[in-house]
């Protein structure tokens, strides 16, 4: 097209992006479904900070193409534009959810929605995003980090310690000696006065520590709990002796 060449001249030779966009817009007036022009306009509108016009181009492209992943990517881009540039969180969430209706496990959208839910303190929905992200991600350290976040939400925000315990146990299935999970479980069991389970965690910690003084102190703690909390003097004395023997 002659108009295409004019548009290129405005953009690349004269550095007049507004005139270039106006020229490409005239092409769309003639051929409304011309994808190369739609994509060029989207790029120009982004550089010109014309966010509503960028959204319009993305919507037109999403209606024209058949590739589901490309459509999801465009819906995510629209959501990001609403969120980051137009500060319209409701519209951003609407488009992110439209993307997930097509591809429920599309990771970039799960992360974007998760960030919004975290900011809005919508904790149940945030947990759902984290769980779906875990299903998609094959990276074990990353998934363990997400499990920790879920457990902390249950414990600190939703006051659901039993749910938190269940999630920390999931962590320990992936990593038997995950120290942050063990410490978190220990704190929860102590708060709940579930002393037998608290002792179980202490004895798992013994296997992790190499310092003899730390081992001795853990055995002392176990003995003290048996004597003063569980009133099991025989067990208590057994572990106090272990503490002294180290």
PDB file of C-alpha atoms in Angstrom:
ATOM      1  CA  UNK A   1       0.000   0.000   0.000  1.00  0.00           C
ATOM      2  CA  UNK A   2       1.099   3.551  -0.661  1.00  0.00           C
ATOM      3  CA  UNK A   3      -0.344   4.467   2.743  1.00  0.00           C
ATOM      4  CA  UNK A   4       1.849   1.807   4.328  1.00  0.00           C
ATOM      5  CA  UNK A   5       4.946   3.385   2.813  1.00  0.00           C
ATOM      6  CA  UNK A   6       3.801   6.798   4.003  1.00  0.00           C
ATOM      7  CA  UNK A   7       3.279   5.434   7.488  1.00  0.00           C
ATOM      8  CA  UNK A   8       6.783   3.920   7.528  1.00  0.00           C
ATOM      9  CA  UNK A   9       8.219   7.267   6.376  1.00  0.00           C
ATOM     10  CA  UNK A  10       6.452   9.172   9.147  1.00  0.00           C
ATOM     11  CA  UNK A  11       7.587   6.690  11.783  1.00  0.00           C
ATOM     12  CA  UNK A  12      11.132   5.826  10.728  1.00  0.00           C
ATOM     13  CA  UNK A  13      12.338   8.864   8.753  1.00  0.00           C
ATOM     14  CA  UNK A  14      10.442  11.754  10.312  1.00  0.00           C
ATOM     15  CA  UNK A  15       9.977  10.269  13.811  1.00  0.00           C
ATOM     16  CA  UNK A  16       6.366  11.453  13.804  1.00  0.00           C
ATOM     17  CA  UNK A  17       4.502   8.610  15.446  1.00  0.00           C
ATOM     18  CA  UNK A  18       1.182  10.476  15.642  1.00  0.00           C
ATOM     19  CA  UNK A  19       1.177  11.043  11.879  1.00  0.00           C
ATOM     20  CA  UNK A  20       2.241   7.431  11.327  1.00  0.00           C
ATOM     21  CA  UNK A  21      -0.638   6.188  13.478  1.00  0.00           C
ATOM     22  CA  UNK A  22      -3.072   8.449  11.647  1.00  0.00           C
ATOM     23  CA  UNK A  23      -1.858   7.048   8.323  1.00  0.00           C
ATOM     24  CA  UNK A  24      -2.171   3.421   9.412  1.00  0.00           C
ATOM     25  CA  UNK A  25      -5.622   4.215  10.752  1.00  0.00           C
ATOM     26  CA  UNK A  26      -6.630   5.230   7.214  1.00  0.00           C
ATOM     27  CA  UNK A  27      -5.559   1.773   6.034  1.00  0.00           C
ATOM     28  CA  UNK A  28      -7.929   0.199   8.537  1.00  0.00           C
ATOM     29  CA  UNK A  29     -10.732   2.424   7.276  1.00  0.00           C
ATOM     30  CA  UNK A  30     -10.243   0.722   3.934  1.00  0.00           C
ATOM     31  CA  UNK A  31      -9.423  -2.827   5.163  1.00  0.00           C
ATOM     32  CA  UNK A  32     -10.707  -3.185   8.757  1.00  0.00           C
ATOM     33  CA  UNK A  33      -9.313  -6.706   9.259  1.00  0.00           C
ATOM     34  CA  UNK A  34      -5.753  -6.113   8.014  1.00  0.00           C
ATOM     35  CA  UNK A  35      -3.758  -7.787  10.785  1.00  0.00           C
ATOM     36  CA  UNK A  36      -0.307  -6.327  10.013  1.00  0.00           C
ATOM     37  CA  UNK A  37      -1.755  -2.817  10.262  1.00  0.00           C
ATOM     38  CA  UNK A  38      -3.656  -3.651  13.446  1.00  0.00           C
ATOM     39  CA  UNK A  39      -0.429  -4.920  15.061  1.00  0.00           C
ATOM     40  CA  UNK A  40       1.556  -1.913  13.861  1.00  0.00           C
ATOM     41  CA  UNK A  41      -1.046   0.433  15.317  1.00  0.00           C
ATOM     42  CA  UNK A  42      -0.998  -1.452  18.619  1.00  0.00           C
ATOM     43  CA  UNK A  43       2.766  -1.006  18.781  1.00  0.00           C
ATOM     44  CA  UNK A  44       2.515   2.702  17.965  1.00  0.00           C
ATOM     45  CA  UNK A  45      -0.293   3.337  20.429  1.00  0.00           C
ATOM     46  CA  UNK A  46       1.784   1.697  23.187  1.00  0.00           C
ATOM     47  CA  UNK A  47       4.728   4.003  22.389  1.00  0.00           C
ATOM     48  CA  UNK A  48       2.380   7.006  22.333  1.00  0.00           C
ATOM     49  CA  UNK A  49       0.744   6.021  25.651  1.00  0.00           C
ATOM     50  CA  UNK A  50      -2.622   5.903  23.928  1.00  0.00           C
ATOM     51  CA  UNK A  51      -3.826   3.083  26.106  1.00  0.00           C
ATOM     52  CA  UNK A  52      -7.519   3.008  25.148  1.00  0.00           C
ATOM     53  CA  UNK A  53      -6.533   2.830  21.468  1.00  0.00           C
ATOM     54  CA  UNK A  54      -4.057   0.041  22.229  1.00  0.00           C
ATOM     55  CA  UNK A  55      -6.816  -1.915  23.962  1.00  0.00           C
ATOM     56  CA  UNK A  56      -9.086  -1.443  20.964  1.00  0.00           C
ATOM     57  CA  UNK A  57      -6.436  -2.862  18.612  1.00  0.00           C
ATOM     58  CA  UNK A  58      -5.869  -5.853  20.894  1.00  0.00           C
ATOM     59  CA  UNK A  59      -9.614  -6.516  21.038  1.00  0.00           C
ATOM     60  CA  UNK A  60      -9.913  -6.350  17.242  1.00  0.00           C
ATOM     61  CA  UNK A  61      -6.970  -8.706  16.789  1.00  0.00           C
ATOM     62  CA  UNK A  62      -8.376 -11.162  19.355  1.00  0.00           C
ATOM     63  CA  UNK A  63     -11.633 -11.292  17.393  1.00  0.00           C
ATOM     64  CA  UNK A  64      -9.835 -11.960  14.099  1.00  0.00           C
ATOM     65  CA  UNK A  65      -7.322 -14.656  15.013  1.00  0.00           C
ATOM     66  CA  UNK A  66      -7.954 -18.327  15.777  1.00  0.00           C
ATOM     67  CA  UNK A  67      -4.904 -19.275  17.829  1.00  0.00           C
ATOM     68  CA  UNK A  68      -6.133 -19.722  21.411  1.00  0.00           C
ATOM     69  CA  UNK A  69      -2.766 -19.018  23.058  1.00  0.00           C
ATOM     70  CA  UNK A  70      -2.401 -15.773  21.099  1.00  0.00           C
ATOM     71  CA  UNK A  71      -5.923 -14.762  22.116  1.00  0.00           C
ATOM     72  CA  UNK A  72      -5.135 -15.476  25.774  1.00  0.00           C
ATOM     73  CA  UNK A  73      -1.922 -13.457  25.470  1.00  0.00           C
ATOM     74  CA  UNK A  74      -3.870 -10.514  24.021  1.00  0.00           C
ATOM     75  CA  UNK A  75      -6.477 -10.678  26.794  1.00  0.00           C
ATOM     76  CA  UNK A  76      -3.652 -10.694  29.319  1.00  0.00           C
ATOM     77  CA  UNK A  77      -2.098  -7.675  27.605  1.00  0.00           C
ATOM     78  CA  UNK A  78      -5.425  -5.821  27.809  1.00  0.00           C
ATOM     79  CA  UNK A  79      -5.697  -6.717  31.489  1.00  0.00           C
ATOM     80  CA  UNK A  80      -2.163  -5.463  32.133  1.00  0.00           C
ATOM     81  CA  UNK A  81      -2.927  -2.218  30.327  1.00  0.00           C
ATOM     82  CA  UNK A  82      -5.998  -1.626  32.471  1.00  0.00           C
ATOM     83  CA  UNK A  83      -4.080  -2.526  35.618  1.00  0.00           C
ATOM     84  CA  UNK A  84      -0.770  -0.745  35.078  1.00  0.00           C
ATOM     85  CA  UNK A  85      -1.627   2.248  32.910  1.00  0.00           C
ATOM     86  CA  UNK A  86      -5.314   3.020  33.368  1.00  0.00           C
ATOM     87  CA  UNK A  87      -5.460   1.919  37.038  1.00  0.00           C
ATOM     88  CA  UNK A  88      -8.784   0.200  36.391  1.00  0.00           C
ATOM     89  CA  UNK A  89      -8.452  -2.932  38.503  1.00  0.00           C
ATOM     90  CA  UNK A  90     -12.007  -4.149  37.929  1.00  0.00           C
ATOM     91  CA  UNK A  91     -11.537  -4.182  34.152  1.00  0.00           C
ATOM     92  CA  UNK A  92      -8.131  -5.793  34.561  1.00  0.00           C
ATOM     93  CA  UNK A  93      -9.661  -8.620  36.624  1.00  0.00           C
ATOM     94  CA  UNK A  94     -12.457  -9.016  34.068  1.00  0.00           C
ATOM     95  CA  UNK A  95      -9.988  -9.546  31.226  1.00  0.00           C
ATOM     96  CA  UNK A  96      -7.725 -11.801  33.258  1.00  0.00           C
ATOM     97  CA  UNK A  97     -10.741 -13.982  34.054  1.00  0.00           C
ATOM     98  CA  UNK A  98     -11.718 -14.034  30.359  1.00  0.00           C
ATOM     99  CA  UNK A  99      -8.217 -15.298  29.602  1.00  0.00           C
ATOM    100  CA  UNK A 100      -8.511 -18.040  32.225  1.00  0.00           C
ATOM    101  CA  UNK A 101     -11.835 -19.152  30.784  1.00  0.00           C
ATOM    102  CA  UNK A 102      -9.918 -20.061  27.630  1.00  0.00           C
ATOM    103  CA  UNK A 103      -6.745 -21.323  29.296  1.00  0.00           C
ATOM    104  CA  UNK A 104      -7.320 -22.004  33.023  1.00  0.00           C
ATOM    105  CA  UNK A 105      -3.632 -22.609  33.776  1.00  0.00           C
ATOM    106  CA  UNK A 106      -2.049 -19.748  31.819  1.00  0.00           C
ATOM    107  CA  UNK A 107       0.761 -18.850  34.193  1.00  0.00           C
ATOM    108  CA  UNK A 108       1.214 -15.110  33.446  1.00  0.00           C
ATOM    109  CA  UNK A 109      -2.487 -14.486  34.141  1.00  0.00           C
ATOM    110  CA  UNK A 110      -2.410 -16.556  37.334  1.00  0.00           C
ATOM    111  CA  UNK A 111       0.480 -14.411  38.564  1.00  0.00           C
ATOM    112  CA  UNK A 112      -1.239 -11.146  37.580  1.00  0.00           C
ATOM    113  CA  UNK A 113      -4.487 -12.092  39.295  1.00  0.00           C
ATOM    114  CA  UNK A 114      -2.574 -13.317  42.312  1.00  0.00           C
ATOM    115  CA  UNK A 115      -0.876  -9.936  42.688  1.00  0.00           C
ATOM    116  CA  UNK A 116      -4.234  -8.161  42.572  1.00  0.00           C
ATOM    117  CA  UNK A 117      -5.820 -10.522  45.100  1.00  0.00           C
ATOM    118  CA  UNK A 118      -2.834 -10.044  47.405  1.00  0.00           C
ATOM    119  CA  UNK A 119      -3.170  -6.252  47.186  1.00  0.00           C
ATOM    120  CA  UNK A 120      -6.934  -6.447  47.757  1.00  0.00           C
ATOM    121  CA  UNK A 121      -6.539  -8.962  50.600  1.00  0.00           C
ATOM    122  CA  UNK A 122      -8.814 -11.445  48.824  1.00  0.00           C
ATOM    123  CA  UNK A 123      -7.046 -14.345  50.471  1.00  0.00           C
ATOM    124  CA  UNK A 124      -9.244 -17.283  49.478  1.00  0.00           C
ATOM    125  CA  UNK A 125      -8.959 -16.280  45.807  1.00  0.00           C
ATOM    126  CA  UNK A 126      -5.234 -15.692  46.215  1.00  0.00           C
ATOM    127  CA  UNK A 127      -4.810 -19.207  47.575  1.00  0.00           C
ATOM    128  CA  UNK A 128      -6.692 -20.546  44.564  1.00  0.00           C
ATOM    129  CA  UNK A 129      -4.267 -18.730  42.235  1.00  0.00           C
ATOM    130  CA  UNK A 130      -1.274 -20.127  44.116  1.00  0.00           C
ATOM    131  CA  UNK A 131      -2.676 -23.663  43.964  1.00  0.00           C
ATOM    132  CA  UNK A 132      -3.298 -23.389  40.244  1.00  0.00           C
ATOM    133  CA  UNK A 133       0.206 -22.034  39.755  1.00  0.00           C
ATOM    134  CA  UNK A 134       1.585 -25.049  41.629  1.00  0.00           C
ATOM    135  CA  UNK A 135      -0.292 -27.351  39.232  1.00  0.00           C
ATOM    136  CA  UNK A 136       1.377 -25.668  36.261  1.00  0.00           C
ATOM    137  CA  UNK A 137       4.896 -25.177  37.604  1.00  0.00           C
ATOM    138  CA  UNK A 138       7.368 -28.074  37.646  1.00  0.00           C
ATOM    139  CA  UNK A 139       9.951 -26.174  39.685  1.00  0.00           C
ATOM    140  CA  UNK A 140      10.007 -27.780  43.143  1.00  0.00           C
ATOM    141  CA  UNK A 141      11.731 -24.918  45.043  1.00  0.00           C
ATOM    142  CA  UNK A 142       9.238 -22.467  43.540  1.00  0.00           C
ATOM    143  CA  UNK A 143       6.304 -24.681  44.485  1.00  0.00           C
ATOM    144  CA  UNK A 144       7.620 -25.077  48.025  1.00  0.00           C
ATOM    145  CA  UNK A 145       7.774 -21.280  48.255  1.00  0.00           C
ATOM    146  CA  UNK A 146       4.133 -21.076  47.124  1.00  0.00           C
ATOM    147  CA  UNK A 147       3.082 -23.709  49.662  1.00  0.00           C
ATOM    148  CA  UNK A 148       4.717 -21.603  52.384  1.00  0.00           C
ATOM    149  CA  UNK A 149       2.770 -18.545  51.216  1.00  0.00           C
ATOM    150  CA  UNK A 150      -0.494 -20.506  51.284  1.00  0.00           C
ATOM    151  CA  UNK A 151       0.215 -21.856  54.767  1.00  0.00           C
ATOM    152  CA  UNK A 152       1.091 -18.396  56.076  1.00  0.00           C
ATOM    153  CA  UNK A 153      -2.178 -17.006  54.712  1.00  0.00           C
ATOM    154  CA  UNK A 154      -4.155 -19.768  56.418  1.00  0.00           C
ATOM    155  CA  UNK A 155      -2.316 -19.207  59.676  1.00  0.00           C
ATOM    156  CA  UNK A 156      -1.908 -15.417  59.819  1.00  0.00           C
ATOM    157  CA  UNK A 157      -4.768 -14.017  57.730  1.00  0.00           C
ATOM    158  CA  UNK A 158      -7.573 -16.567  57.887  1.00  0.00           C
ATOM    159  CA  UNK A 159      -6.899 -17.969  61.365  1.00  0.00           C
ATOM    160  CA  UNK A 160      -7.120 -21.540  60.097  1.00  0.00           C
ATOM    161  CA  UNK A 161      -4.144 -23.298  61.738  1.00  0.00           C
ATOM    162  CA  UNK A 162      -5.291 -26.807  60.822  1.00  0.00           C
ATOM    163  CA  UNK A 163      -5.302 -25.840  57.131  1.00  0.00           C
ATOM    164  CA  UNK A 164      -1.836 -24.347  57.580  1.00  0.00           C
ATOM    165  CA  UNK A 165      -0.629 -27.592  59.159  1.00  0.00           C
ATOM    166  CA  UNK A 166      -1.945 -29.557  56.192  1.00  0.00           C
ATOM    167  CA  UNK A 167      -0.071 -27.332  53.740  1.00  0.00           C
ATOM    168  CA  UNK A 168       3.182 -27.504  55.691  1.00  0.00           C
ATOM    169  CA  UNK A 169       2.832 -31.291  55.646  1.00  0.00           C
ATOM    170  CA  UNK A 170       2.619 -31.027  51.841  1.00  0.00           C
ATOM    171  CA  UNK A 171       5.944 -29.206  51.940  1.00  0.00           C
ATOM    172  CA  UNK A 172       7.480 -31.992  54.000  1.00  0.00           C
ATOM    173  CA  UNK A 173       6.296 -34.555  51.456  1.00  0.00           C
ATOM    174  CA  UNK A 174       8.423 -32.708  48.903  1.00  0.00           C
ATOM    175  CA  UNK A 175      11.310 -32.009  51.275  1.00  0.00           C
ATOM    176  CA  UNK A 176      11.396 -34.169  54.425  1.00  0.00           C
ATOM    177  CA  UNK A 177      13.647 -31.796  56.316  1.00  0.00           C
ATOM    178  CA  UNK A 178      12.461 -28.396  55.181  1.00  0.00           C
ATOM    179  CA  UNK A 179      13.503 -26.340  58.185  1.00  0.00           C
ATOM    180  CA  UNK A 180      11.096 -23.381  57.694  1.00  0.00           C
ATOM    181  CA  UNK A 181       8.161 -25.812  57.502  1.00  0.00           C
ATOM    182  CA  UNK A 182       9.354 -27.685  60.579  1.00  0.00           C
ATOM    183  CA  UNK A 183       9.737 -24.435  62.535  1.00  0.00           C
ATOM    184  CA  UNK A 184       6.315 -23.225  61.413  1.00  0.00           C
ATOM    185  CA  UNK A 185       4.689 -26.511  62.445  1.00  0.00           C
ATOM    186  CA  UNK A 186       6.477 -26.393  65.766  1.00  0.00           C
ATOM    187  CA  UNK A 187       5.107 -22.903  66.471  1.00  0.00           C
ATOM    188  CA  UNK A 188       1.561 -23.887  65.505  1.00  0.00           C
ATOM    189  CA  UNK A 189       1.583 -27.046  67.629  1.00  0.00           C
ATOM    190  CA  UNK A 190       2.892 -25.062  70.579  1.00  0.00           C
ATOM    191  CA  UNK A 191       0.107 -22.483  70.204  1.00  0.00           C
ATOM    192  CA  UNK A 192      -2.480 -25.257  69.932  1.00  0.00           C
ATOM    193  CA  UNK A 193      -0.892 -27.082  72.875  1.00  0.00           C
ATOM    194  CA  UNK A 194      -0.633 -30.186  70.727  1.00  0.00           C
ATOM    195  CA  UNK A 195       2.440 -31.326  72.579  1.00  0.00           C
ATOM    196  CA  UNK A 196       2.794 -34.835  71.180  1.00  0.00           C
ATOM    197  CA  UNK A 197       2.984 -33.459  67.645  1.00  0.00           C
ATOM    198  CA  UNK A 198       5.287 -30.701  68.847  1.00  0.00           C
ATOM    199  CA  UNK A 199       7.648 -33.384  70.161  1.00  0.00           C
ATOM    200  CA  UNK A 200       7.539 -35.170  66.790  1.00  0.00           C
ATOM    201  CA  UNK A 201       8.836 -32.019  65.110  1.00  0.00           C
ATOM    202  CA  UNK A 202      11.556 -31.532  67.715  1.00  0.00           C
ATOM    203  CA  UNK A 203      12.804 -35.067  67.138  1.00  0.00           C
ATOM    204  CA  UNK A 204      12.876 -34.472  63.391  1.00  0.00           C
ATOM    205  CA  UNK A 205      14.954 -31.367  64.068  1.00  0.00           C
ATOM    206  CA  UNK A 206      17.480 -33.464  65.985  1.00  0.00           C
ATOM    207  CA  UNK A 207      18.304 -35.255  62.730  1.00  0.00           C
ATOM    208  CA  UNK A 208      19.081 -31.921  61.068  1.00  0.00           C
ATOM    209  CA  UNK A 209      21.369 -30.280  63.596  1.00  0.00           C
ATOM    210  CA  UNK A 210      25.054 -31.136  63.872  1.00  0.00           C
ATOM    211  CA  UNK A 211      25.949 -28.985  66.860  1.00  0.00           C
ATOM    212  CA  UNK A 212      26.025 -31.190  69.977  1.00  0.00           C
ATOM    213  CA  UNK A 213      24.829 -28.398  72.241  1.00  0.00           C
ATOM    214  CA  UNK A 214      21.789 -27.866  70.030  1.00  0.00           C
ATOM    215  CA  UNK A 215      21.028 -31.592  70.109  1.00  0.00           C
ATOM    216  CA  UNK A 216      21.333 -31.593  73.888  1.00  0.00           C
ATOM    217  CA  UNK A 217      18.991 -28.622  74.184  1.00  0.00           C
ATOM    218  CA  UNK A 218      16.375 -30.240  71.917  1.00  0.00           C
ATOM    219  CA  UNK A 219      16.429 -33.409  74.017  1.00  0.00           C
ATOM    220  CA  UNK A 220      16.091 -31.228  77.124  1.00  0.00           C
ATOM    221  CA  UNK A 221      13.031 -29.505  75.569  1.00  0.00           C
ATOM    222  CA  UNK A 222      11.464 -32.887  74.788  1.00  0.00           C
ATOM    223  CA  UNK A 223      12.075 -34.101  78.318  1.00  0.00           C
ATOM    224  CA  UNK A 224      10.650 -30.917  79.816  1.00  0.00           C
ATOM    225  CA  UNK A 225       7.457 -31.219  77.742  1.00  0.00           C
ATOM    226  CA  UNK A 226       6.965 -34.848  78.708  1.00  0.00           C
ATOM    227  CA  UNK A 227       7.321 -34.006  82.400  1.00  0.00           C
ATOM    228  CA  UNK A 228       5.572 -30.640  82.696  1.00  0.00           C
ATOM    229  CA  UNK A 229       2.953 -30.817  79.910  1.00  0.00           C
ATOM    230  CA  UNK A 230       2.177 -34.474  79.285  1.00  0.00           C
ATOM    231  CA  UNK A 231       2.942 -35.694  82.848  1.00  0.00           C
ATOM    232  CA  UNK A 232       4.867 -38.628  81.422  1.00  0.00           C
ATOM    233  CA  UNK A 233       7.756 -38.754  83.856  1.00  0.00           C
ATOM    234  CA  UNK A 234       9.404 -41.886  82.522  1.00  0.00           C
ATOM    235  CA  UNK A 235       9.668 -40.468  79.014  1.00  0.00           C
ATOM    236  CA  UNK A 236      10.739 -37.121  80.390  1.00  0.00           C
ATOM    237  CA  UNK A 237      13.582 -38.623  82.406  1.00  0.00           C
ATOM    238  CA  UNK A 238      14.632 -40.708  79.385  1.00  0.00           C
ATOM    239  CA  UNK A 239      15.143 -37.605  77.251  1.00  0.00           C
ATOM    240  CA  UNK A 240      16.750 -35.581  80.029  1.00  0.00           C
ATOM    241  CA  UNK A 241      19.306 -38.372  80.362  1.00  0.00           C
ATOM    242  CA  UNK A 242      19.871 -38.213  76.581  1.00  0.00           C
ATOM    243  CA  UNK A 243      20.481 -34.511  76.933  1.00  0.00           C
ATOM    244  CA  UNK A 244      23.077 -35.015  79.645  1.00  0.00           C
ATOM    245  CA  UNK A 245      24.776 -37.884  77.811  1.00  0.00           C
ATOM    246  CA  UNK A 246      25.729 -35.759  74.789  1.00  0.00           C
TER     247      UNK A 246
END
